[in-house]
PDB file of C-alpha atoms in Angstrom:
ATOM      1  CA  MET A   1       3.243   5.903 -14.822  1.00 88.00           C
ATOM      2  CA  VAL A   2       5.444   8.266 -12.816  1.00 95.00           C
ATOM      3  CA  LYS A   3       8.902   7.892 -11.258  1.00 97.00           C
ATOM      4  CA  MET A   4       9.231   8.260  -7.513  1.00 98.00           C
ATOM      5  CA  LEU A   5      12.381   8.493  -5.413  1.00 98.00           C
ATOM      6  CA  LEU A   6      12.211   7.793  -1.677  1.00 98.00           C
ATOM      7  CA  ILE A   7      15.160   9.152   0.292  1.00 98.00           C
ATOM      8  CA  GLN A   8      16.407   7.838   3.612  1.00 96.00           C
ATOM      9  CA  PRO A   9      18.581  10.702   4.957  1.00 94.00           C
ATOM     10  CA  ASN A  10      22.056   9.965   6.299  1.00 92.00           C
ATOM     11  CA  TYR A  11      21.379  10.258  10.027  1.00 85.00           C
ATOM     12  CA  ARG A  12      24.708   8.650  10.925  1.00 78.00           C
ATOM     13  CA  SER A  13      26.448  11.850   9.909  1.00 73.00           C
ATOM     14  CA  ILE A  14      24.447  13.601  12.648  1.00 70.00           C
ATOM     15  CA  TYR A  15      23.767  11.014  15.339  1.00 62.00           C
ATOM     16  CA  SER A  16      26.976   8.960  15.395  1.00 56.00           C
ATOM     17  CA  TYR A  17      27.552   7.626  18.897  1.00 51.00           C
ATOM     18  CA  ALA A  18      30.798   8.808  20.465  1.00 49.00           C
ATOM     19  CA  GLY A  19      31.687  10.354  17.113  1.00 57.00           C
ATOM     20  CA  SER A  20      31.940   6.961  15.409  1.00 62.00           C
ATOM     21  CA  LYS A  21      29.749   6.046  12.459  1.00 63.00           C
ATOM     22  CA  THR A  22      30.697   2.387  12.835  1.00 64.00           C
ATOM     23  CA  ALA A  23      29.274   2.463  16.366  1.00 63.00           C
ATOM     24  CA  THR A  24      25.874   3.702  15.195  1.00 75.00           C
ATOM     25  CA  PRO A  25      23.232   1.012  14.468  1.00 82.00           C
ATOM     26  CA  ILE A  26      21.720   1.006  10.990  1.00 89.00           C
ATOM     27  CA  TYR A  27      18.033   0.135  10.762  1.00 90.00           C
ATOM     28  CA  PRO A  28      16.048  -0.461   7.567  1.00 94.00           C
ATOM     29  CA  PRO A  29      13.564   2.315   6.683  1.00 95.00           C
ATOM     30  CA  LEU A  30      10.515   0.076   6.722  1.00 96.00           C
ATOM     31  CA  GLY A  31       8.151   3.020   6.378  1.00 95.00           C
ATOM     32  CA  LEU A  32       9.720   3.952   3.055  1.00 97.00           C
ATOM     33  CA  ALA A  33       9.795   0.297   2.011  1.00 98.00           C
ATOM     34  CA  TYR A  34       6.054   0.010   2.656  1.00 98.00           C
ATOM     35  CA  ILE A  35       5.436   3.120   0.564  1.00 98.00           C
ATOM     36  CA  ALA A  36       7.651   1.714  -2.207  1.00 98.00           C
ATOM     37  CA  ALA A  37       5.756  -1.582  -2.209  1.00 98.00           C
ATOM     38  CA  VAL A  38       2.384   0.139  -2.552  1.00 98.00           C
ATOM     39  CA  VAL A  39       3.640   2.523  -5.240  1.00 98.00           C
ATOM     40  CA  ARG A  40       5.099  -0.362  -7.236  1.00 98.00           C
ATOM     41  CA  GLU A  41       1.921  -2.392  -6.823  1.00 97.00           C
ATOM     42  CA  LYS A  42       0.056   0.457  -8.533  1.00 97.00           C
ATOM     43  CA  GLY A  43       2.372   0.244 -11.531  1.00 97.00           C
ATOM     44  CA  HIS A  44       4.651   3.208 -10.889  1.00 97.00           C
ATOM     45  CA  GLU A  45       8.435   3.163 -10.976  1.00 98.00           C
ATOM     46  CA  VAL A  46      10.084   3.607  -7.583  1.00 98.00           C
ATOM     47  CA  LYS A  47      13.562   3.656  -6.100  1.00 98.00           C
ATOM     48  CA  ILE A  48      14.852   3.987  -2.519  1.00 98.00           C
ATOM     49  CA  LEU A  49      17.983   6.078  -2.076  1.00 98.00           C
ATOM     50  CA  GLU A  50      19.488   4.670   1.123  1.00 97.00           C
ATOM     51  CA  ALA A  51      21.922   7.474   1.942  1.00 96.00           C
ATOM     52  CA  ASN A  52      22.261   6.336   5.533  1.00 94.00           C
ATOM     53  CA  ALA A  53      23.231   2.697   5.008  1.00 94.00           C
ATOM     54  CA  PHE A  54      25.779   3.662   2.343  1.00 95.00           C
ATOM     55  CA  ASP A  55      26.936   6.751   4.270  1.00 92.00           C
ATOM     56  CA  LEU A  56      26.567   8.935   1.191  1.00 95.00           C
ATOM     57  CA  THR A  57      27.753  12.525   0.918  1.00 94.00           C
ATOM     58  CA  HIS A  58      25.555  15.236  -0.534  1.00 95.00           C
ATOM     59  CA  GLU A  59      27.482  15.105  -3.790  1.00 96.00           C
ATOM     60  CA  GLN A  60      26.894  11.360  -4.078  1.00 97.00           C
ATOM     61  CA  ILE A  61      23.220  11.807  -3.253  1.00 97.00           C
ATOM     62  CA  LYS A  62      22.880  14.516  -5.890  1.00 97.00           C
ATOM     63  CA  GLU A  63      24.482  12.270  -8.503  1.00 97.00           C
ATOM     64  CA  VAL A  64      21.920   9.523  -7.833  1.00 97.00           C
ATOM     65  CA  ILE A  65      19.025  11.996  -7.903  1.00 97.00           C
ATOM     66  CA  LEU A  66      20.036  13.582 -11.213  1.00 96.00           C
ATOM     67  CA  LYS A  67      20.642  10.206 -12.841  1.00 97.00           C
ATOM     68  CA  TYR A  68      17.259   8.848 -11.753  1.00 97.00           C
ATOM     69  CA  ASN A  69      15.446  12.110 -12.625  1.00 96.00           C
ATOM     70  CA  PRO A  70      12.295  11.489 -10.555  1.00 97.00           C
ATOM     71  CA  ASP A  71       8.912  13.147 -10.939  1.00 97.00           C
ATOM     72  CA  PHE A  72       8.283  12.908  -7.193  1.00 98.00           C
ATOM     73  CA  VAL A  73      10.652  12.774  -4.249  1.00 98.00           C
ATOM     74  CA  ALA A  74       9.464  11.722  -0.793  1.00 98.00           C
ATOM     75  CA  MET A  75      11.383  12.008   2.456  1.00 96.00           C
ATOM     76  CA  THR A  76      10.757  11.570   6.152  1.00 92.00           C
ATOM     77  CA  GLY A  77      12.604  12.851   9.168  1.00 87.00           C
ATOM     78  CA  ALA A  78      12.373  13.644  12.852  1.00 87.00           C
ATOM     79  CA  SER A  79      12.488  17.247  14.079  1.00 89.00           C
ATOM     80  CA  SER A  80      16.231  17.035  14.631  1.00 88.00           C
ATOM     81  CA  MET A  81      16.724  16.130  10.966  1.00 89.00           C
ATOM     82  CA  MET A  82      15.115  19.207   9.443  1.00 93.00           C
ATOM     83  CA  ASP A  83      18.394  20.973   8.666  1.00 93.00           C
ATOM     84  CA  GLU A  84      19.468  17.881   6.733  1.00 94.00           C
ATOM     85  CA  ILE A  85      16.113  17.750   4.947  1.00 95.00           C
ATOM     86  CA  THR A  86      16.667  21.351   3.831  1.00 95.00           C
ATOM     87  CA  LYS A  87      20.074  20.440   2.414  1.00 95.00           C
ATOM     88  CA  LEU A  88      18.619  17.444   0.571  1.00 96.00           C
ATOM     89  CA  CYS A  89      15.847  19.586  -0.905  1.00 95.00           C
ATOM     90  CA  ALA A  90      18.493  21.900  -2.367  1.00 95.00           C
ATOM     91  CA  LEU A  91      19.873  18.951  -4.350  1.00 96.00           C
ATOM     92  CA  LEU A  92      16.601  18.197  -6.131  1.00 96.00           C
ATOM     93  CA  PRO A  93      15.760  19.148  -9.708  1.00 93.00           C
ATOM     94  CA  GLU A  94      13.184  21.914 -10.010  1.00 93.00           C
ATOM     95  CA  LYS A  95      10.678  19.692 -11.796  1.00 94.00           C
ATOM     96  CA  ALA A  96      10.439  17.199  -8.911  1.00 96.00           C
ATOM     97  CA  LYS A  97       7.499  17.547  -6.546  1.00 97.00           C
ATOM     98  CA  VAL A  98       8.633  17.101  -2.934  1.00 98.00           C
ATOM     99  CA  ILE A  99       6.532  15.120  -0.461  1.00 98.00           C
ATOM    100  CA  PHE A 100       7.392  15.064   3.235  1.00 97.00           C
ATOM    101  CA  GLY A 101       5.951  12.760   5.892  1.00 96.00           C
ATOM    102  CA  GLY A 102       6.660  11.229   9.271  1.00 93.00           C
ATOM    103  CA  ILE A 103       6.437  12.335  12.878  1.00 93.00           C
ATOM    104  CA  HIS A 104       7.605  15.937  12.361  1.00 94.00           C
ATOM    105  CA  ALA A 105       5.310  16.427   9.397  1.00 95.00           C
ATOM    106  CA  SER A 106       2.343  15.025  11.314  1.00 95.00           C
ATOM    107  CA  SER A 107       2.950  16.966  14.523  1.00 95.00           C
ATOM    108  CA  MET A 108       4.033  20.331  13.046  1.00 95.00           C
ATOM    109  CA  PRO A 109       2.482  20.689   9.567  1.00 96.00           C
ATOM    110  CA  ASP A 110       2.171  24.481   9.735  1.00 96.00           C
ATOM    111  CA  ASP A 111       5.826  24.866  10.699  1.00 95.00           C
ATOM    112  CA  VAL A 112       6.946  22.716   7.786  1.00 96.00           C
ATOM    113  CA  LEU A 113       4.913  24.492   5.136  1.00 97.00           C
ATOM    114  CA  LYS A 114       5.765  27.957   6.488  1.00 96.00           C
ATOM    115  CA  ASN A 115       9.504  27.437   6.841  1.00 95.00           C
ATOM    116  CA  TYR A 116      10.464  24.871   4.187  1.00 95.00           C
ATOM    117  CA  PRO A 117       9.336  26.277   0.824  1.00 95.00           C
ATOM    118  CA  ARG A 118      10.828  23.455  -1.246  1.00 96.00           C
ATOM    119  CA  ILE A 119       8.444  20.964   0.365  1.00 97.00           C
ATOM    120  CA  ASP A 120       5.341  20.971  -1.828  1.00 97.00           C
ATOM    121  CA  ILE A 121       3.071  18.454  -0.131  1.00 98.00           C
ATOM    122  CA  LEU A 122       2.954  17.187   3.419  1.00 97.00           C
ATOM    123  CA  VAL A 123       1.451  13.797   4.302  1.00 97.00           C
ATOM    124  CA  ARG A 124       0.151  13.390   7.842  1.00 97.00           C
ATOM    125  CA  GLY A 125      -0.283  10.025   9.560  1.00 95.00           C
ATOM    126  CA  GLU A 126       0.019   6.890   7.450  1.00 95.00           C
ATOM    127  CA  GLY A 127       1.218   7.633   3.957  1.00 94.00           C
ATOM    128  CA  GLU A 128       0.361   4.676   1.752  1.00 96.00           C
ATOM    129  CA  GLU A 129      -3.058   5.712   0.495  1.00 95.00           C
ATOM    130  CA  SER A 130      -2.449   9.480   0.430  1.00 97.00           C
ATOM    131  CA  ILE A 131       0.704   9.130  -1.654  1.00 97.00           C
ATOM    132  CA  ILE A 132      -1.053   6.979  -4.235  1.00 97.00           C
ATOM    133  CA  GLY A 133      -3.645   9.712  -4.642  1.00 97.00           C
ATOM    134  CA  ILE A 134      -0.862  12.269  -5.198  1.00 97.00           C
ATOM    135  CA  LEU A 135       0.983  10.149  -7.763  1.00 97.00           C
ATOM    136  CA  GLU A 136      -2.187   9.428  -9.700  1.00 95.00           C
ATOM    137  CA  GLY A 137      -2.910  13.133 -10.115  1.00 95.00           C
ATOM    138  CA  LYS A 138      -5.927  13.412  -7.845  1.00 96.00           C
ATOM    139  CA  PRO A 139      -6.605  17.068  -6.899  1.00 97.00           C
ATOM    140  CA  LEU A 140      -4.823  17.781  -3.624  1.00 97.00           C
ATOM    141  CA  LYS A 141      -7.988  19.248  -2.117  1.00 96.00           C
ATOM    142  CA  ASP A 142      -9.608  15.823  -2.487  1.00 97.00           C
ATOM    143  CA  ILE A 143      -6.867  13.759  -0.825  1.00 98.00           C
ATOM    144  CA  LEU A 144      -7.386  13.061   2.857  1.00 97.00           C
ATOM    145  CA  GLY A 145      -4.401  13.412   5.169  1.00 97.00           C
ATOM    146  CA  VAL A 146      -2.430  15.945   3.130  1.00 98.00           C
ATOM    147  CA  SER A 147      -1.456  19.563   3.737  1.00 98.00           C
ATOM    148  CA  PHE A 148      -0.302  21.941   1.007  1.00 97.00           C
ATOM    149  CA  ARG A 149      -0.224  25.574  -0.139  1.00 96.00           C
ATOM    150  CA  ASP A 150      -2.851  26.779  -2.573  1.00 95.00           C
ATOM    151  CA  LYS A 151      -2.049  29.062  -5.506  1.00 92.00           C
ATOM    152  CA  LYS A 152      -2.185  32.104  -3.233  1.00 94.00           C
ATOM    153  CA  GLY A 153       0.203  30.556  -0.729  1.00 94.00           C
ATOM    154  CA  LYS A 154      -2.463  29.802   1.865  1.00 96.00           C
ATOM    155  CA  ILE A 155      -1.804  26.640   3.856  1.00 97.00           C
ATOM    156  CA  ILE A 156      -4.557  24.059   3.500  1.00 97.00           C
ATOM    157  CA  HIS A 157      -4.958  21.112   5.859  1.00 97.00           C
ATOM    158  CA  ASN A 158      -7.337  18.468   4.550  1.00 97.00           C
ATOM    159  CA  LYS A 159      -9.196  16.222   6.958  1.00 97.00           C
ATOM    160  CA  ASP A 160      -7.201  13.359   8.425  1.00 96.00           C
ATOM    161  CA  ALA A 161      -7.165  10.166   6.419  1.00 96.00           C
ATOM    162  CA  PRO A 162      -8.684   7.135   8.149  1.00 96.00           C
ATOM    163  CA  PHE A 163      -6.151   4.644   9.413  1.00 96.00           C
ATOM    164  CA  ILE A 164      -5.732   1.456   7.390  1.00 96.00           C
ATOM    165  CA  GLU A 165      -7.794  -1.161   9.192  1.00 97.00           C
ATOM    166  CA  ASN A 166      -6.826  -4.271   7.217  1.00 97.00           C
ATOM    167  CA  LEU A 167      -3.029  -4.302   7.431  1.00 98.00           C
ATOM    168  CA  ASP A 168      -2.973  -7.793   5.917  1.00 98.00           C
ATOM    169  CA  ALA A 169      -3.991  -6.169   2.623  1.00 97.00           C
ATOM    170  CA  LEU A 170      -0.730  -4.238   2.403  1.00 97.00           C
ATOM    171  CA  PRO A 171       2.122  -5.766   0.401  1.00 98.00           C
ATOM    172  CA  PHE A 172       5.255  -6.648   2.353  1.00 98.00           C
ATOM    173  CA  PRO A 173       7.872  -3.885   2.438  1.00 98.00           C
ATOM    174  CA  ALA A 174       9.959  -3.683  -0.749  1.00 98.00           C
ATOM    175  CA  ARG A 175      13.116  -5.009   0.853  1.00 97.00           C
ATOM    176  CA  ASP A 176      14.558  -5.876  -2.554  1.00 97.00           C
ATOM    177  CA  LEU A 177      15.110  -2.111  -2.941  1.00 98.00           C
ATOM    178  CA  LEU A 178      17.153  -1.990   0.272  1.00 97.00           C
ATOM    179  CA  PRO A 179      20.766  -3.059   0.996  1.00 96.00           C
ATOM    180  CA  MET A 180      19.727  -5.754   3.458  1.00 93.00           C
ATOM    181  CA  HIS A 181      23.334  -6.725   4.229  1.00 91.00           C
ATOM    182  CA  LYS A 182      24.010  -3.268   5.660  1.00 92.00           C
ATOM    183  CA  TYR A 183      21.637  -3.356   8.613  1.00 91.00           C
ATOM    184  CA  PHE A 184      22.808  -4.189  12.116  1.00 86.00           C
ATOM    185  CA  SER A 185      21.994  -3.734  15.784  1.00 84.00           C
ATOM    186  CA  PHE A 186      24.138  -4.099  18.900  1.00 81.00           C
ATOM    187  CA  GLU A 187      21.434  -6.354  20.339  1.00 82.00           C
ATOM    188  CA  ALA A 188      21.530  -8.835  17.459  1.00 82.00           C
ATOM    189  CA  ARG A 189      22.612 -12.394  18.176  1.00 88.00           C
ATOM    190  CA  ARG A 190      22.513 -13.661  14.589  1.00 89.00           C
ATOM    191  CA  TYR A 191      22.835 -12.193  11.124  1.00 90.00           C
ATOM    192  CA  PRO A 192      21.268 -11.330   8.751  1.00 92.00           C
ATOM    193  CA  ILE A 193      18.806  -9.450  10.966  1.00 92.00           C
ATOM    194  CA  ASP A 194      15.567  -7.786   9.924  1.00 94.00           C
ATOM    195  CA  TYR A 195      12.605  -6.015  11.437  1.00 95.00           C
ATOM    196  CA  ILE A 196       8.848  -6.516  11.193  1.00 97.00           C
ATOM    197  CA  VAL A 197       5.907  -4.305  12.080  1.00 97.00           C
ATOM    198  CA  SER A 198       3.051  -6.664  12.951  1.00 97.00           C
ATOM    199  CA  GLY A 199       0.630  -3.973  14.049  1.00 97.00           C
ATOM    200  CA  ARG A 200       0.149  -0.228  14.185  1.00 96.00           C
ATOM    201  CA  GLY A 201      -1.256   1.933  16.958  1.00 95.00           C
ATOM    202  CA  CYS A 202      -1.644   1.607  20.716  1.00 95.00           C
ATOM    203  CA  PRO A 203      -4.590   2.464  23.027  1.00 95.00           C
ATOM    204  CA  TYR A 204      -2.470   3.662  25.936  1.00 95.00           C
ATOM    205  CA  HIS A 205      -1.415   7.217  26.807  1.00 94.00           C
ATOM    206  CA  CYS A 206       2.224   6.970  27.901  1.00 94.00           C
ATOM    207  CA  ILE A 207       3.486  10.531  28.337  1.00 92.00           C
ATOM    208  CA  PHE A 208       6.847   9.766  26.695  1.00 91.00           C
ATOM    209  CA  CYS A 209       5.411   8.335  23.471  1.00 91.00           C
ATOM    210  CA  ALA A 210       4.367  10.270  20.352  1.00 90.00           C
ATOM    211  CA  ASP A 211       3.701   7.291  18.083  1.00 91.00           C
ATOM    212  CA  PHE A 212      -0.049   7.881  18.327  1.00 90.00           C
ATOM    213  CA  ILE A 213       0.395  10.963  16.131  1.00 92.00           C
ATOM    214  CA  THR A 214       1.189   8.804  13.117  1.00 93.00           C
ATOM    215  CA  SER A 215      -0.330   5.442  14.136  1.00 94.00           C
ATOM    216  CA  GLY A 216      -3.392   6.307  16.217  1.00 93.00           C
ATOM    217  CA  ARG A 217      -4.779   5.216  19.559  1.00 94.00           C
ATOM    218  CA  LYS A 218      -6.262   1.971  18.260  1.00 95.00           C
ATOM    219  CA  MET A 219      -4.171  -1.146  17.829  1.00 95.00           C
ATOM    220  CA  ARG A 220      -4.586  -2.539  14.325  1.00 97.00           C
ATOM    221  CA  ALA A 221      -3.039  -5.984  14.254  1.00 97.00           C
ATOM    222  CA  ARG A 222      -1.947  -8.116  11.348  1.00 98.00           C
ATOM    223  CA  SER A 223      -3.062 -11.730  11.522  1.00 98.00           C
ATOM    224  CA  ALA A 224      -0.684 -14.407  12.790  1.00 98.00           C
ATOM    225  CA  GLU A 225      -0.849 -16.090   9.380  1.00 98.00           C
ATOM    226  CA  ASN A 226       0.191 -12.903   7.598  1.00 98.00           C
ATOM    227  CA  ILE A 227       3.143 -12.406   9.921  1.00 98.00           C
ATOM    228  CA  ILE A 228       4.259 -16.007   9.363  1.00 98.00           C
ATOM    229  CA  SER A 229       4.081 -15.464   5.599  1.00 98.00           C
ATOM    230  CA  GLU A 230       6.394 -12.466   5.911  1.00 98.00           C
ATOM    231  CA  ILE A 231       8.863 -14.402   8.057  1.00 98.00           C
ATOM    232  CA  LYS A 232       8.916 -17.226   5.473  1.00 98.00           C
ATOM    233  CA  HIS A 233       9.598 -14.605   2.799  1.00 97.00           C
ATOM    234  CA  LEU A 234      12.483 -13.148   4.813  1.00 97.00           C
ATOM    235  CA  VAL A 235      14.030 -16.545   5.479  1.00 97.00           C
ATOM    236  CA  GLU A 236      13.691 -17.865   1.931  1.00 97.00           C
ATOM    237  CA  LYS A 237      14.657 -14.716   0.001  1.00 96.00           C
ATOM    238  CA  PHE A 238      17.100 -12.969   2.328  1.00 95.00           C
ATOM    239  CA  GLY A 239      18.342 -15.728   4.623  1.00 96.00           C
ATOM    240  CA  VAL A 240      17.231 -13.795   7.717  1.00 96.00           C
ATOM    241  CA  GLN A 241      18.130 -15.493  11.002  1.00 96.00           C
ATOM    242  CA  GLU A 242      16.883 -12.956  13.539  1.00 95.00           C
ATOM    243  CA  ILE A 243      13.793 -10.750  13.633  1.00 95.00           C
ATOM    244  CA  ASP A 244      12.949  -7.789  15.841  1.00 95.00           C
ATOM    245  CA  PHE A 245       9.327  -6.711  16.088  1.00 95.00           C
ATOM    246  CA  GLN A 246       9.037  -2.926  16.005  1.00 93.00           C
ATOM    247  CA  ASP A 247       5.410  -2.663  17.084  1.00 93.00           C
ATOM    248  CA  ASP A 248       3.823   0.010  19.234  1.00 90.00           C
ATOM    249  CA  ASN A 249       2.290  -2.812  21.292  1.00 93.00           C
ATOM    250  CA  PHE A 250       3.024  -6.384  20.210  1.00 95.00           C
ATOM    251  CA  THR A 251       1.337  -8.173  23.137  1.00 95.00           C
ATOM    252  CA  LEU A 252      -1.947  -6.264  23.380  1.00 96.00           C
ATOM    253  CA  TYR A 253      -3.870  -9.244  21.993  1.00 96.00           C
ATOM    254  CA  PRO A 254      -2.513 -12.361  23.800  1.00 96.00           C
ATOM    255  CA  ASP A 255      -4.504 -14.807  21.648  1.00 97.00           C
ATOM    256  CA  ARG A 256      -2.759 -13.504  18.545  1.00 97.00           C
ATOM    257  CA  VAL A 257       0.639 -13.919  20.184  1.00 97.00           C
ATOM    258  CA  ARG A 258      -0.198 -17.518  21.178  1.00 98.00           C
ATOM    259  CA  GLU A 259      -1.389 -18.294  17.651  1.00 98.00           C
ATOM    260  CA  PHE A 260       1.767 -16.759  16.227  1.00 98.00           C
ATOM    261  CA  CYS A 261       3.985 -18.840  18.532  1.00 98.00           C
ATOM    262  CA  ASP A 262       2.055 -22.016  17.667  1.00 98.00           C
ATOM    263  CA  LEU A 263       2.478 -21.336  13.957  1.00 98.00           C
ATOM    264  CA  MET A 264       6.197 -20.675  14.392  1.00 98.00           C
ATOM    265  CA  ILE A 265       6.528 -24.175  15.879  1.00 98.00           C
ATOM    266  CA  LYS A 266       4.125 -25.810  13.402  1.00 98.00           C
ATOM    267  CA  THR A 267       5.990 -24.403  10.389  1.00 98.00           C
ATOM    268  CA  GLY A 268       9.425 -25.098  11.847  1.00 98.00           C
ATOM    269  CA  LEU A 269      10.382 -21.418  11.626  1.00 98.00           C
ATOM    270  CA  ASN A 270      11.256 -21.447  15.325  1.00 97.00           C
ATOM    271  CA  LYS A 271      14.309 -23.531  14.351  1.00 97.00           C
ATOM    272  CA  LYS A 272      15.353 -21.142  11.587  1.00 97.00           C
ATOM    273  CA  VAL A 273      14.994 -17.726  13.209  1.00 97.00           C
ATOM    274  CA  ILE A 274      15.125 -16.208  16.646  1.00 96.00           C
ATOM    275  CA  TRP A 275      12.909 -13.261  17.461  1.00 96.00           C
ATOM    276  CA  LYS A 276      12.235 -10.650  20.073  1.00 93.00           C
ATOM    277  CA  VAL A 277      10.108  -7.592  20.667  1.00 91.00           C
ATOM    278  CA  ALA A 278      12.131  -4.384  20.724  1.00 75.00           C
TER     279      ALA A 278
END
């Protein structure tokens, strides 16, 4: 068993609207929570350091890191966050292996490995299966979807990992590791609010969208029953009253949407939560 720390960087310190942190929405890092759920399911110890929701300083972040003393640290960030990622890497103990994923990692892997020496392993695309291979000590050369430097410093890009077809097989995000009471949106009508990803990928080619880099051009949809199970979990465990769907394309399969709506009514969840597609 290994110890893994997942870090959500404090983007409010960079992106605060009109210079006000209180005016900047705080969204749960569901990608990290999915990774945490899979890692925990495999028997490893995992913690999410939510620096953004708690508005932590670098000194506070360092204190948490040193106390937890992880074997692996994983982070994600957009291109505009790379300076912050560099600062976070400087806080890590030397023994910790650093994994980096997300849209910047997937779109610019050479840039990351050339210019950010503290990042040891880069995960492209979806991270759940690749990260498990890393934690379990599988040779990096044999793990699909990862990029790394060999012993001579040469950058190696393994073949892309296949996208996860059966999303119903994934555990729900590890929300118990997140400060659920901290999340808010200006569009919310009720609280507590939470977010669900009911599918990944989209077949269209909108010029403004880069989600295909991490999620692919094929829509992989969770079943209506699986989505309903997650909503029940959110209502019963966290008292959630509003849900936003954060899909690339929620309505691509109309029959699934109709089945979902019918099940919301059949289960009575339509009277407990309101929902919308972001």
